[in-house]
Amino acid sequence: MAMEPVIYGTSERPPRGDYSRAGADYTCAQDYAGYGQEDHQSYRRLYARQQALLPGRASDEFLRALPSLGASDRIPRFEEINDRLWRATRWEIVGVPGLIPEVPFFSLLAQRRFPVTDWIRTPQEFDYIVEPDVFHDLFGHVPLLFNPVYADHMQAYGLGGLKAHRCGACEMLSRLYWYTIEFGLMRQPDGMRAYGAGILSSPGELRYAVESSEPRRLPFDIERVMRTRYKIDSFQQIYFVIESVEELFEKTAADFTPIYERLRRLPEFSPDGSPLRTAAAAS
């Protein structure tokens, strides 16, 4: 039976990706032969542009790990990355045709397997793409999986996601993913830096998140994060700041079940940080 794609945000076109290639766990082999020269050129251009923007903006952990990603002049083969990644942290990346549902996603993370979309954006989408592609997933997410502490955090997130699904609290946990793994900032002794994949793979948001005076930057607080909605089609108006990957791991390793129950009775915050008046109004 063919797997069904996941709808991400709002779009007039259906999600791309050939889900008939996916197995029961939504994984598929990387279709490396399907990449053309234009695809490799897009990856090379995207990599070069982002790499040039990283100094002074990306976290030290990310900068140290990025060379482990390997090839920058072409789309890397997943098995080449896995040779290094398995030795470093006992993780591996697996191909997926696009966005996948929550339970398969959490299950893969819990098994220390990170899903990577295997198609790449078109040249017309060079500056902006709605759905994550192979460049976003590889460049933004995979380098920090070479960091042992961050790698353990990602597995703990997957295990916590399975529990959140049973508790009916996936929306709260998705906000934690959004404001950390995708759009997290870290305060280093030499200044503010990005570690979230959504920031690191975006030229505009990388500058904005780290340098602009417009967004609010709040100390990392799990309950505040889980109460804060987000938008997918614009720069963030709020970022949450950690001091280290160790802090992230320690603060997200707890059982969130009591937190979920308490937060259901509390009002939420809009993406700009303004409080919604009642818990009922936020539903």
PDB file of C-alpha atoms in Angstrom:
ATOM      1  CA  MET A   1       0.000   0.000   0.000  1.00  0.00           C
ATOM      2  CA  ALA A   2       1.377   3.401  -0.985  1.00  0.00           C
ATOM      3  CA  MET A   3       2.172   5.771   1.866  1.00  0.00           C
ATOM      4  CA  GLU A   4       0.342   9.089   1.954  1.00  0.00           C
ATOM      5  CA  PRO A   5       2.188  12.436   1.969  1.00  0.00           C
ATOM      6  CA  VAL A   6       1.946  14.885   4.828  1.00  0.00           C
ATOM      7  CA  ILE A   7       0.509  18.368   4.297  1.00  0.00           C
ATOM      8  CA  TYR A   8       2.838  21.079   5.615  1.00  0.00           C
ATOM      9  CA  GLY A   9       1.247  24.442   6.207  1.00  0.00           C
ATOM     10  CA  THR A  10      -0.902  25.795   3.412  1.00  0.00           C
ATOM     11  CA  SER A  11      -0.046  25.540  -0.251  1.00  0.00           C
ATOM     12  CA  GLU A  12      -1.953  25.449  -3.510  1.00  0.00           C
ATOM     13  CA  ARG A  13       0.095  22.539  -4.767  1.00  0.00           C
ATOM     14  CA  PRO A  14       0.234  19.072  -3.148  1.00  0.00           C
ATOM     15  CA  PRO A  15       3.393  18.006  -1.335  1.00  0.00           C
ATOM     16  CA  ARG A  16       5.993  16.653  -3.735  1.00  0.00           C
ATOM     17  CA  GLY A  17       7.808  13.369  -3.425  1.00  0.00           C
ATOM     18  CA  ASP A  18       7.085   9.877  -4.724  1.00  0.00           C
ATOM     19  CA  TYR A  19       5.524   8.177  -1.729  1.00  0.00           C
ATOM     20  CA  SER A  20       5.025   4.959  -3.697  1.00  0.00           C
ATOM     21  CA  ARG A  21       8.754   4.388  -3.108  1.00  0.00           C
ATOM     22  CA  ALA A  22       8.342   4.389   0.674  1.00  0.00           C
ATOM     23  CA  GLY A  23       8.194   1.323   2.867  1.00  0.00           C
ATOM     24  CA  ALA A  24       5.949   0.831   5.877  1.00  0.00           C
ATOM     25  CA  ASP A  25       8.253   3.018   7.975  1.00  0.00           C
ATOM     26  CA  TYR A  26       8.218   5.732   5.254  1.00  0.00           C
ATOM     27  CA  THR A  27      11.901   5.256   4.432  1.00  0.00           C
ATOM     28  CA  CYS A  28      13.214   4.731   0.921  1.00  0.00           C
ATOM     29  CA  ALA A  29      16.539   4.344  -0.836  1.00  0.00           C
ATOM     30  CA  GLN A  30      18.234   7.539  -1.962  1.00  0.00           C
ATOM     31  CA  ASP A  31      17.577   7.851  -5.692  1.00  0.00           C
ATOM     32  CA  TYR A  32      21.091   9.023  -6.427  1.00  0.00           C
ATOM     33  CA  ALA A  33      20.939   8.175 -10.113  1.00  0.00           C
ATOM     34  CA  GLY A  34      17.905  10.450 -10.386  1.00  0.00           C
ATOM     35  CA  TYR A  35      19.959  13.582  -9.634  1.00  0.00           C
ATOM     36  CA  GLY A  36      20.977  15.576 -12.697  1.00  0.00           C
ATOM     37  CA  GLN A  37      23.822  18.028 -13.126  1.00  0.00           C
ATOM     38  CA  GLU A  38      21.429  20.894 -12.347  1.00  0.00           C
ATOM     39  CA  ASP A  39      20.592  19.241  -9.017  1.00  0.00           C
ATOM     40  CA  HIS A  40      24.248  18.906  -8.029  1.00  0.00           C
ATOM     41  CA  GLN A  41      24.882  22.473  -9.124  1.00  0.00           C
ATOM     42  CA  SER A  42      22.015  23.711  -6.943  1.00  0.00           C
ATOM     43  CA  TYR A  43      23.422  21.850  -3.938  1.00  0.00           C
ATOM     44  CA  ARG A  44      26.905  23.263  -4.595  1.00  0.00           C
ATOM     45  CA  ARG A  45      25.579  26.824  -4.857  1.00  0.00           C
ATOM     46  CA  LEU A  46      23.382  26.470  -1.756  1.00  0.00           C
ATOM     47  CA  TYR A  47      26.255  25.028   0.278  1.00  0.00           C
ATOM     48  CA  ALA A  48      28.700  27.732  -0.801  1.00  0.00           C
ATOM     49  CA  ARG A  49      26.247  30.531  -0.019  1.00  0.00           C
ATOM     50  CA  GLN A  50      25.437  29.264   3.458  1.00  0.00           C
ATOM     51  CA  GLN A  51      28.993  28.340   4.354  1.00  0.00           C
ATOM     52  CA  ALA A  52      30.102  31.897   3.604  1.00  0.00           C
ATOM     53  CA  LEU A  53      27.519  33.242   6.060  1.00  0.00           C
ATOM     54  CA  LEU A  54      28.365  30.942   8.978  1.00  0.00           C
ATOM     55  CA  PRO A  55      31.367  32.674  10.615  1.00  0.00           C
ATOM     56  CA  GLY A  56      30.199  34.795  13.517  1.00  0.00           C
ATOM     57  CA  ARG A  57      26.637  33.498  13.165  1.00  0.00           C
ATOM     58  CA  ALA A  58      26.679  29.697  13.572  1.00  0.00           C
ATOM     59  CA  SER A  59      27.410  27.963  16.873  1.00  0.00           C
ATOM     60  CA  ASP A  60      30.881  26.588  17.488  1.00  0.00           C
ATOM     61  CA  GLU A  61      29.452  23.063  17.742  1.00  0.00           C
ATOM     62  CA  PHE A  62      27.972  23.363  14.271  1.00  0.00           C
ATOM     63  CA  LEU A  63      31.129  24.828  12.756  1.00  0.00           C
ATOM     64  CA  ARG A  64      33.229  22.015  14.213  1.00  0.00           C
ATOM     65  CA  ALA A  65      30.843  19.361  12.909  1.00  0.00           C
ATOM     66  CA  LEU A  66      30.145  20.696   9.407  1.00  0.00           C
ATOM     67  CA  PRO A  67      33.278  19.192   7.750  1.00  0.00           C
ATOM     68  CA  SER A  68      32.014  15.743   8.775  1.00  0.00           C
ATOM     69  CA  LEU A  69      29.150  16.189   6.330  1.00  0.00           C
ATOM     70  CA  GLY A  70      31.604  15.582   3.504  1.00  0.00           C
ATOM     71  CA  ALA A  71      31.145  16.602  -0.122  1.00  0.00           C
ATOM     72  CA  SER A  72      30.112  20.200  -0.758  1.00  0.00           C
ATOM     73  CA  ASP A  73      30.443  20.208  -4.545  1.00  0.00           C
ATOM     74  CA  ARG A  74      27.685  17.643  -5.110  1.00  0.00           C
ATOM     75  CA  ILE A  75      24.798  16.024  -3.279  1.00  0.00           C
ATOM     76  CA  PRO A  76      26.466  13.535  -0.913  1.00  0.00           C
ATOM     77  CA  ARG A  77      25.616   9.861  -0.949  1.00  0.00           C
ATOM     78  CA  PHE A  78      23.826   8.948   2.257  1.00  0.00           C
ATOM     79  CA  GLU A  79      25.934   5.827   2.756  1.00  0.00           C
ATOM     80  CA  GLU A  80      29.118   7.918   2.702  1.00  0.00           C
ATOM     81  CA  ILE A  81      27.786  10.144   5.488  1.00  0.00           C
ATOM     82  CA  ASN A  82      26.620   7.102   7.439  1.00  0.00           C
ATOM     83  CA  ASP A  83      30.111   5.591   7.459  1.00  0.00           C
ATOM     84  CA  ARG A  84      31.307   8.602   9.446  1.00  0.00           C
ATOM     85  CA  LEU A  85      28.143   9.274  11.431  1.00  0.00           C
ATOM     86  CA  TRP A  86      27.814   5.726  12.757  1.00  0.00           C
ATOM     87  CA  ARG A  87      31.394   5.762  13.990  1.00  0.00           C
ATOM     88  CA  ALA A  88      30.873   9.145  15.674  1.00  0.00           C
ATOM     89  CA  THR A  89      27.534   8.759  17.476  1.00  0.00           C
ATOM     90  CA  ARG A  90      25.874   5.510  16.326  1.00  0.00           C
ATOM     91  CA  TRP A  91      23.351   7.439  14.244  1.00  0.00           C
ATOM     92  CA  GLU A  92      22.464   6.985  10.583  1.00  0.00           C
ATOM     93  CA  ILE A  93      20.465   8.957   8.050  1.00  0.00           C
ATOM     94  CA  VAL A  94      17.705   7.342   6.011  1.00  0.00           C
ATOM     95  CA  GLY A  95      15.979   8.565   2.887  1.00  0.00           C
ATOM     96  CA  VAL A  96      12.327   9.609   2.878  1.00  0.00           C
ATOM     97  CA  PRO A  97      10.226  10.898  -0.040  1.00  0.00           C
ATOM     98  CA  GLY A  98       9.138  14.021   1.843  1.00  0.00           C
ATOM     99  CA  LEU A  99       7.441  14.967   5.081  1.00  0.00           C
ATOM    100  CA  ILE A 100       6.242  11.972   7.084  1.00  0.00           C
ATOM    101  CA  PRO A 101       3.628  11.548   9.848  1.00  0.00           C
ATOM    102  CA  GLU A 102       4.429  12.082  13.507  1.00  0.00           C
ATOM    103  CA  VAL A 103       4.637   8.485  14.737  1.00  0.00           C
ATOM    104  CA  PRO A 104       6.981   7.229  11.988  1.00  0.00           C
ATOM    105  CA  PHE A 105       9.092  10.373  12.462  1.00  0.00           C
ATOM    106  CA  PHE A 106       9.351   9.918  16.233  1.00  0.00           C
ATOM    107  CA  SER A 107      10.023   6.208  15.814  1.00  0.00           C
ATOM    108  CA  LEU A 108      12.947   6.818  13.496  1.00  0.00           C
ATOM    109  CA  LEU A 109      14.517   9.337  15.879  1.00  0.00           C
ATOM    110  CA  ALA A 110      14.048   6.941  18.793  1.00  0.00           C
ATOM    111  CA  GLN A 111      16.023   4.372  16.782  1.00  0.00           C
ATOM    112  CA  ARG A 112      18.793   6.945  16.080  1.00  0.00           C
ATOM    113  CA  ARG A 113      17.801   7.187  12.426  1.00  0.00           C
ATOM    114  CA  PHE A 114      17.331  10.682  10.981  1.00  0.00           C
ATOM    115  CA  PRO A 115      14.952  11.013   7.992  1.00  0.00           C
ATOM    116  CA  VAL A 116      16.382  13.037   5.091  1.00  0.00           C
ATOM    117  CA  THR A 117      14.256  14.079   2.121  1.00  0.00           C
ATOM    118  CA  ASP A 118      16.097  12.862  -0.967  1.00  0.00           C
ATOM    119  CA  TRP A 119      14.894  15.400  -3.553  1.00  0.00           C
ATOM    120  CA  ILE A 120      16.286  18.913  -4.018  1.00  0.00           C
ATOM    121  CA  ARG A 121      14.521  22.187  -4.759  1.00  0.00           C
ATOM    122  CA  THR A 122      14.275  23.591  -8.257  1.00  0.00           C
ATOM    123  CA  PRO A 123      16.421  26.568  -9.329  1.00  0.00           C
ATOM    124  CA  GLN A 124      13.272  28.724  -9.144  1.00  0.00           C
ATOM    125  CA  GLU A 125      13.063  27.888  -5.413  1.00  0.00           C
ATOM    126  CA  PHE A 126      16.696  28.654  -4.715  1.00  0.00           C
ATOM    127  CA  ASP A 127      15.931  31.410  -2.218  1.00  0.00           C
ATOM    128  CA  TYR A 128      12.829  29.959  -0.560  1.00  0.00           C
ATOM    129  CA  ILE A 129      11.121  26.588  -0.332  1.00  0.00           C
ATOM    130  CA  VAL A 130       8.124  25.623   1.802  1.00  0.00           C
ATOM    131  CA  GLU A 131       9.017  21.987   2.409  1.00  0.00           C
ATOM    132  CA  PRO A 132      12.403  20.772   3.624  1.00  0.00           C
ATOM    133  CA  ASP A 133      14.560  19.296   0.868  1.00  0.00           C
ATOM    134  CA  VAL A 134      17.830  17.369   0.851  1.00  0.00           C
ATOM    135  CA  PHE A 135      19.898  20.537   1.313  1.00  0.00           C
ATOM    136  CA  HIS A 136      17.924  21.717   4.337  1.00  0.00           C
ATOM    137  CA  ASP A 137      18.002  18.292   5.966  1.00  0.00           C
ATOM    138  CA  LEU A 138      21.673  17.556   5.291  1.00  0.00           C
ATOM    139  CA  PHE A 139      23.220  20.984   5.816  1.00  0.00           C
ATOM    140  CA  GLY A 140      20.879  22.152   8.577  1.00  0.00           C
ATOM    141  CA  HIS A 141      20.296  19.021  10.660  1.00  0.00           C
ATOM    142  CA  VAL A 142      22.930  16.376  10.096  1.00  0.00           C
ATOM    143  CA  PRO A 143      26.181  18.103  11.212  1.00  0.00           C
ATOM    144  CA  LEU A 144      25.066  18.379  14.845  1.00  0.00           C
ATOM    145  CA  LEU A 145      24.249  14.659  14.870  1.00  0.00           C
ATOM    146  CA  PHE A 146      28.028  14.229  14.982  1.00  0.00           C
ATOM    147  CA  ASN A 147      27.946  15.923  18.422  1.00  0.00           C
ATOM    148  CA  PRO A 148      27.389  13.168  21.049  1.00  0.00           C
ATOM    149  CA  VAL A 149      25.312  15.305  23.413  1.00  0.00           C
ATOM    150  CA  TYR A 150      23.089  16.675  20.662  1.00  0.00           C
ATOM    151  CA  ALA A 151      22.749  13.196  19.163  1.00  0.00           C
ATOM    152  CA  ASP A 152      21.478  11.864  22.491  1.00  0.00           C
ATOM    153  CA  HIS A 153      19.079  14.796  22.720  1.00  0.00           C
ATOM    154  CA  MET A 154      17.586  13.924  19.336  1.00  0.00           C
ATOM    155  CA  GLN A 155      16.980  10.325  20.360  1.00  0.00           C
ATOM    156  CA  ALA A 156      15.378  11.497  23.614  1.00  0.00           C
ATOM    157  CA  TYR A 157      13.132  13.800  21.588  1.00  0.00           C
ATOM    158  CA  GLY A 158      11.977  10.852  19.483  1.00  0.00           C
ATOM    159  CA  LEU A 159      11.189   8.759  22.552  1.00  0.00           C
ATOM    160  CA  GLY A 160       9.374  11.736  24.076  1.00  0.00           C
ATOM    161  CA  GLY A 161       7.428  12.210  20.848  1.00  0.00           C
ATOM    162  CA  LEU A 162       6.034   8.686  21.030  1.00  0.00           C
ATOM    163  CA  LYS A 163       4.881   9.393  24.580  1.00  0.00           C
ATOM    164  CA  ALA A 164       3.427  12.769  23.539  1.00  0.00           C
ATOM    165  CA  HIS A 165       1.414  11.015  20.838  1.00  0.00           C
ATOM    166  CA  ARG A 166      -0.101   8.703  23.434  1.00  0.00           C
ATOM    167  CA  CYS A 167      -0.887  11.736  25.611  1.00  0.00           C
ATOM    168  CA  GLY A 168      -2.445  13.742  22.780  1.00  0.00           C
ATOM    169  CA  ALA A 169       0.233  16.400  23.215  1.00  0.00           C
ATOM    170  CA  CYS A 170       2.053  16.365  19.869  1.00  0.00           C
ATOM    171  CA  GLU A 171       1.246  20.010  19.183  1.00  0.00           C
ATOM    172  CA  MET A 172       3.045  21.094  22.358  1.00  0.00           C
ATOM    173  CA  LEU A 173       6.046  18.936  21.550  1.00  0.00           C
ATOM    174  CA  SER A 174       6.149  20.187  17.963  1.00  0.00           C
ATOM    175  CA  ARG A 175       6.669  23.685  19.339  1.00  0.00           C
ATOM    176  CA  LEU A 176       9.689  22.460  21.247  1.00  0.00           C
ATOM    177  CA  TYR A 177      11.105  21.039  18.010  1.00  0.00           C
ATOM    178  CA  TRP A 178      10.351  24.250  16.146  1.00  0.00           C
ATOM    179  CA  TYR A 179      11.940  26.620  18.641  1.00  0.00           C
ATOM    180  CA  THR A 180      15.027  24.460  19.301  1.00  0.00           C
ATOM    181  CA  ILE A 181      15.951  21.966  16.590  1.00  0.00           C
ATOM    182  CA  GLU A 182      14.670  24.196  13.773  1.00  0.00           C
ATOM    183  CA  PHE A 183      14.967  27.759  15.091  1.00  0.00           C
ATOM    184  CA  GLY A 184      17.101  27.639  18.219  1.00  0.00           C
ATOM    185  CA  LEU A 185      19.718  30.203  19.242  1.00  0.00           C
ATOM    186  CA  MET A 186      22.663  29.751  21.579  1.00  0.00           C
ATOM    187  CA  ARG A 187      24.439  32.401  23.625  1.00  0.00           C
ATOM    188  CA  GLN A 188      28.188  31.886  23.464  1.00  0.00           C
ATOM    189  CA  PRO A 189      30.813  33.934  25.316  1.00  0.00           C
ATOM    190  CA  ASP A 190      31.543  35.723  22.035  1.00  0.00           C
ATOM    191  CA  GLY A 191      27.914  36.450  21.189  1.00  0.00           C
ATOM    192  CA  MET A 192      24.620  35.102  19.896  1.00  0.00           C
ATOM    193  CA  ARG A 193      24.836  32.134  17.535  1.00  0.00           C
ATOM    194  CA  ALA A 194      22.418  29.861  15.666  1.00  0.00           C
ATOM    195  CA  TYR A 195      22.165  26.096  16.020  1.00  0.00           C
ATOM    196  CA  GLY A 196      18.656  25.501  14.595  1.00  0.00           C
ATOM    197  CA  ALA A 197      18.518  23.953  11.125  1.00  0.00           C
ATOM    198  CA  GLY A 198      15.852  26.323   9.840  1.00  0.00           C
ATOM    199  CA  ILE A 199      18.104  29.276  10.608  1.00  0.00           C
ATOM    200  CA  LEU A 200      21.369  27.721   9.461  1.00  0.00           C
ATOM    201  CA  SER A 201      19.972  26.740   6.056  1.00  0.00           C
ATOM    202  CA  SER A 202      18.363  30.159   5.371  1.00  0.00           C
ATOM    203  CA  PRO A 203      20.537  33.112   4.292  1.00  0.00           C
ATOM    204  CA  GLY A 204      17.985  35.719   5.293  1.00  0.00           C
ATOM    205  CA  GLU A 205      16.963  34.269   8.627  1.00  0.00           C
ATOM    206  CA  LEU A 206      20.542  33.506   9.646  1.00  0.00           C
ATOM    207  CA  ARG A 207      21.400  37.196   9.513  1.00  0.00           C
ATOM    208  CA  TYR A 208      18.047  38.251  10.965  1.00  0.00           C
ATOM    209  CA  ALA A 209      17.987  35.805  13.893  1.00  0.00           C
ATOM    210  CA  VAL A 210      21.517  36.555  15.054  1.00  0.00           C
ATOM    211  CA  GLU A 211      21.946  40.248  14.227  1.00  0.00           C
ATOM    212  CA  SER A 212      18.599  42.046  13.908  1.00  0.00           C
ATOM    213  CA  SER A 213      17.135  44.061  16.765  1.00  0.00           C
ATOM    214  CA  GLU A 214      13.580  43.215  15.657  1.00  0.00           C
ATOM    215  CA  PRO A 215      12.880  39.762  17.105  1.00  0.00           C
ATOM    216  CA  ARG A 216      12.515  39.012  20.796  1.00  0.00           C
ATOM    217  CA  ARG A 217      15.095  36.608  22.230  1.00  0.00           C
ATOM    218  CA  LEU A 218      13.890  34.889  25.386  1.00  0.00           C
ATOM    219  CA  PRO A 219      15.722  32.602  27.815  1.00  0.00           C
ATOM    220  CA  PHE A 220      14.891  28.971  27.122  1.00  0.00           C
ATOM    221  CA  ASP A 221      11.927  27.827  29.199  1.00  0.00           C
ATOM    222  CA  ILE A 222      10.185  24.585  28.253  1.00  0.00           C
ATOM    223  CA  GLU A 223       6.719  25.617  29.404  1.00  0.00           C
ATOM    224  CA  ARG A 224       6.878  28.975  27.627  1.00  0.00           C
ATOM    225  CA  VAL A 225       8.109  27.263  24.462  1.00  0.00           C
ATOM    226  CA  MET A 226       5.278  24.717  24.543  1.00  0.00           C
ATOM    227  CA  ARG A 227       2.731  27.494  24.969  1.00  0.00           C
ATOM    228  CA  THR A 228       4.015  29.553  22.019  1.00  0.00           C
ATOM    229  CA  ARG A 229       2.565  29.097  18.569  1.00  0.00           C
ATOM    230  CA  TYR A 230       4.693  29.564  15.455  1.00  0.00           C
ATOM    231  CA  LYS A 231       4.415  30.512  11.791  1.00  0.00           C
ATOM    232  CA  ILE A 232       6.049  28.632   8.943  1.00  0.00           C
ATOM    233  CA  ASP A 233       5.961  31.274   6.227  1.00  0.00           C
ATOM    234  CA  SER A 234       7.904  34.171   7.739  1.00  0.00           C
ATOM    235  CA  PHE A 235      10.899  34.933   9.914  1.00  0.00           C
ATOM    236  CA  GLN A 236      10.278  34.157  13.557  1.00  0.00           C
ATOM    237  CA  GLN A 237       9.269  36.982  15.855  1.00  0.00           C
ATOM    238  CA  ILE A 238      10.503  35.120  18.931  1.00  0.00           C
ATOM    239  CA  TYR A 239      13.591  32.979  19.462  1.00  0.00           C
ATOM    240  CA  PHE A 240      14.457  30.991  22.576  1.00  0.00           C
ATOM    241  CA  VAL A 241      18.087  31.020  23.672  1.00  0.00           C
ATOM    242  CA  ILE A 242      20.074  28.207  25.278  1.00  0.00           C
ATOM    243  CA  GLU A 243      23.549  28.493  26.780  1.00  0.00           C
ATOM    244  CA  SER A 244      24.858  25.119  25.546  1.00  0.00           C
ATOM    245  CA  VAL A 245      23.794  21.823  23.978  1.00  0.00           C
ATOM    246  CA  GLU A 246      24.260  20.304  27.432  1.00  0.00           C
ATOM    247  CA  GLU A 247      21.563  22.622  28.784  1.00  0.00           C
ATOM    248  CA  LEU A 248      19.244  21.619  25.958  1.00  0.00           C
ATOM    249  CA  PHE A 249      19.733  17.929  26.679  1.00  0.00           C
ATOM    250  CA  GLU A 250      19.350  18.283  30.438  1.00  0.00           C
ATOM    251  CA  LYS A 251      16.209  20.425  30.291  1.00  0.00           C
ATOM    252  CA  THR A 252      14.442  18.244  27.717  1.00  0.00           C
ATOM    253  CA  ALA A 253      15.297  14.836  29.203  1.00  0.00           C
ATOM    254  CA  ALA A 254      12.479  14.900  31.782  1.00  0.00           C
ATOM    255  CA  ASP A 255       9.055  13.278  31.549  1.00  0.00           C
ATOM    256  CA  PHE A 256       6.793  15.979  30.115  1.00  0.00           C
ATOM    257  CA  THR A 257       3.506  14.279  31.052  1.00  0.00           C
ATOM    258  CA  PRO A 258       2.848  16.494  34.133  1.00  0.00           C
ATOM    259  CA  ILE A 259       3.759  19.564  32.072  1.00  0.00           C
ATOM    260  CA  TYR A 260       1.288  18.650  29.334  1.00  0.00           C
ATOM    261  CA  GLU A 261      -1.518  18.300  31.862  1.00  0.00           C
ATOM    262  CA  ARG A 262      -0.741  21.640  33.468  1.00  0.00           C
ATOM    263  CA  LEU A 263      -0.379  23.507  30.189  1.00  0.00           C
ATOM    264  CA  ARG A 264      -3.748  22.333  28.873  1.00  0.00           C
ATOM    265  CA  ARG A 265      -5.332  24.665  31.449  1.00  0.00           C
ATOM    266  CA  LEU A 266      -3.155  27.685  30.648  1.00  0.00           C
ATOM    267  CA  PRO A 267      -3.442  30.275  27.874  1.00  0.00           C
ATOM    268  CA  GLU A 268      -1.074  30.152  24.936  1.00  0.00           C
ATOM    269  CA  PHE A 269       1.040  32.821  23.283  1.00  0.00           C
ATOM    270  CA  SER A 270       0.778  33.979  19.690  1.00  0.00           C
ATOM    271  CA  PRO A 271       3.853  33.815  17.394  1.00  0.00           C
ATOM    272  CA  ASP A 272       4.634  37.437  18.244  1.00  0.00           C
ATOM    273  CA  GLY A 273       4.654  36.654  21.956  1.00  0.00           C
ATOM    274  CA  SER A 274       1.375  38.304  22.905  1.00  0.00           C
ATOM    275  CA  PRO A 275      -0.741  36.232  25.297  1.00  0.00           C
ATOM    276  CA  LEU A 276      -4.017  34.744  24.185  1.00  0.00           C
ATOM    277  CA  ARG A 277      -6.597  35.517  26.804  1.00  0.00           C
ATOM    278  CA  THR A 278      -7.751  32.073  27.861  1.00  0.00           C
ATOM    279  CA  ALA A 279      -6.785  28.463  27.389  1.00  0.00           C
ATOM    280  CA  ALA A 280     -10.046  27.927  25.518  1.00  0.00           C
ATOM    281  CA  ALA A 281      -9.258  30.795  23.150  1.00  0.00           C
ATOM    282  CA  ALA A 282      -5.970  29.113  22.259  1.00  0.00           C
ATOM    283  CA  SER A 283      -7.507  25.813  21.276  1.00  0.00           C
TER     284      SER A 283
END
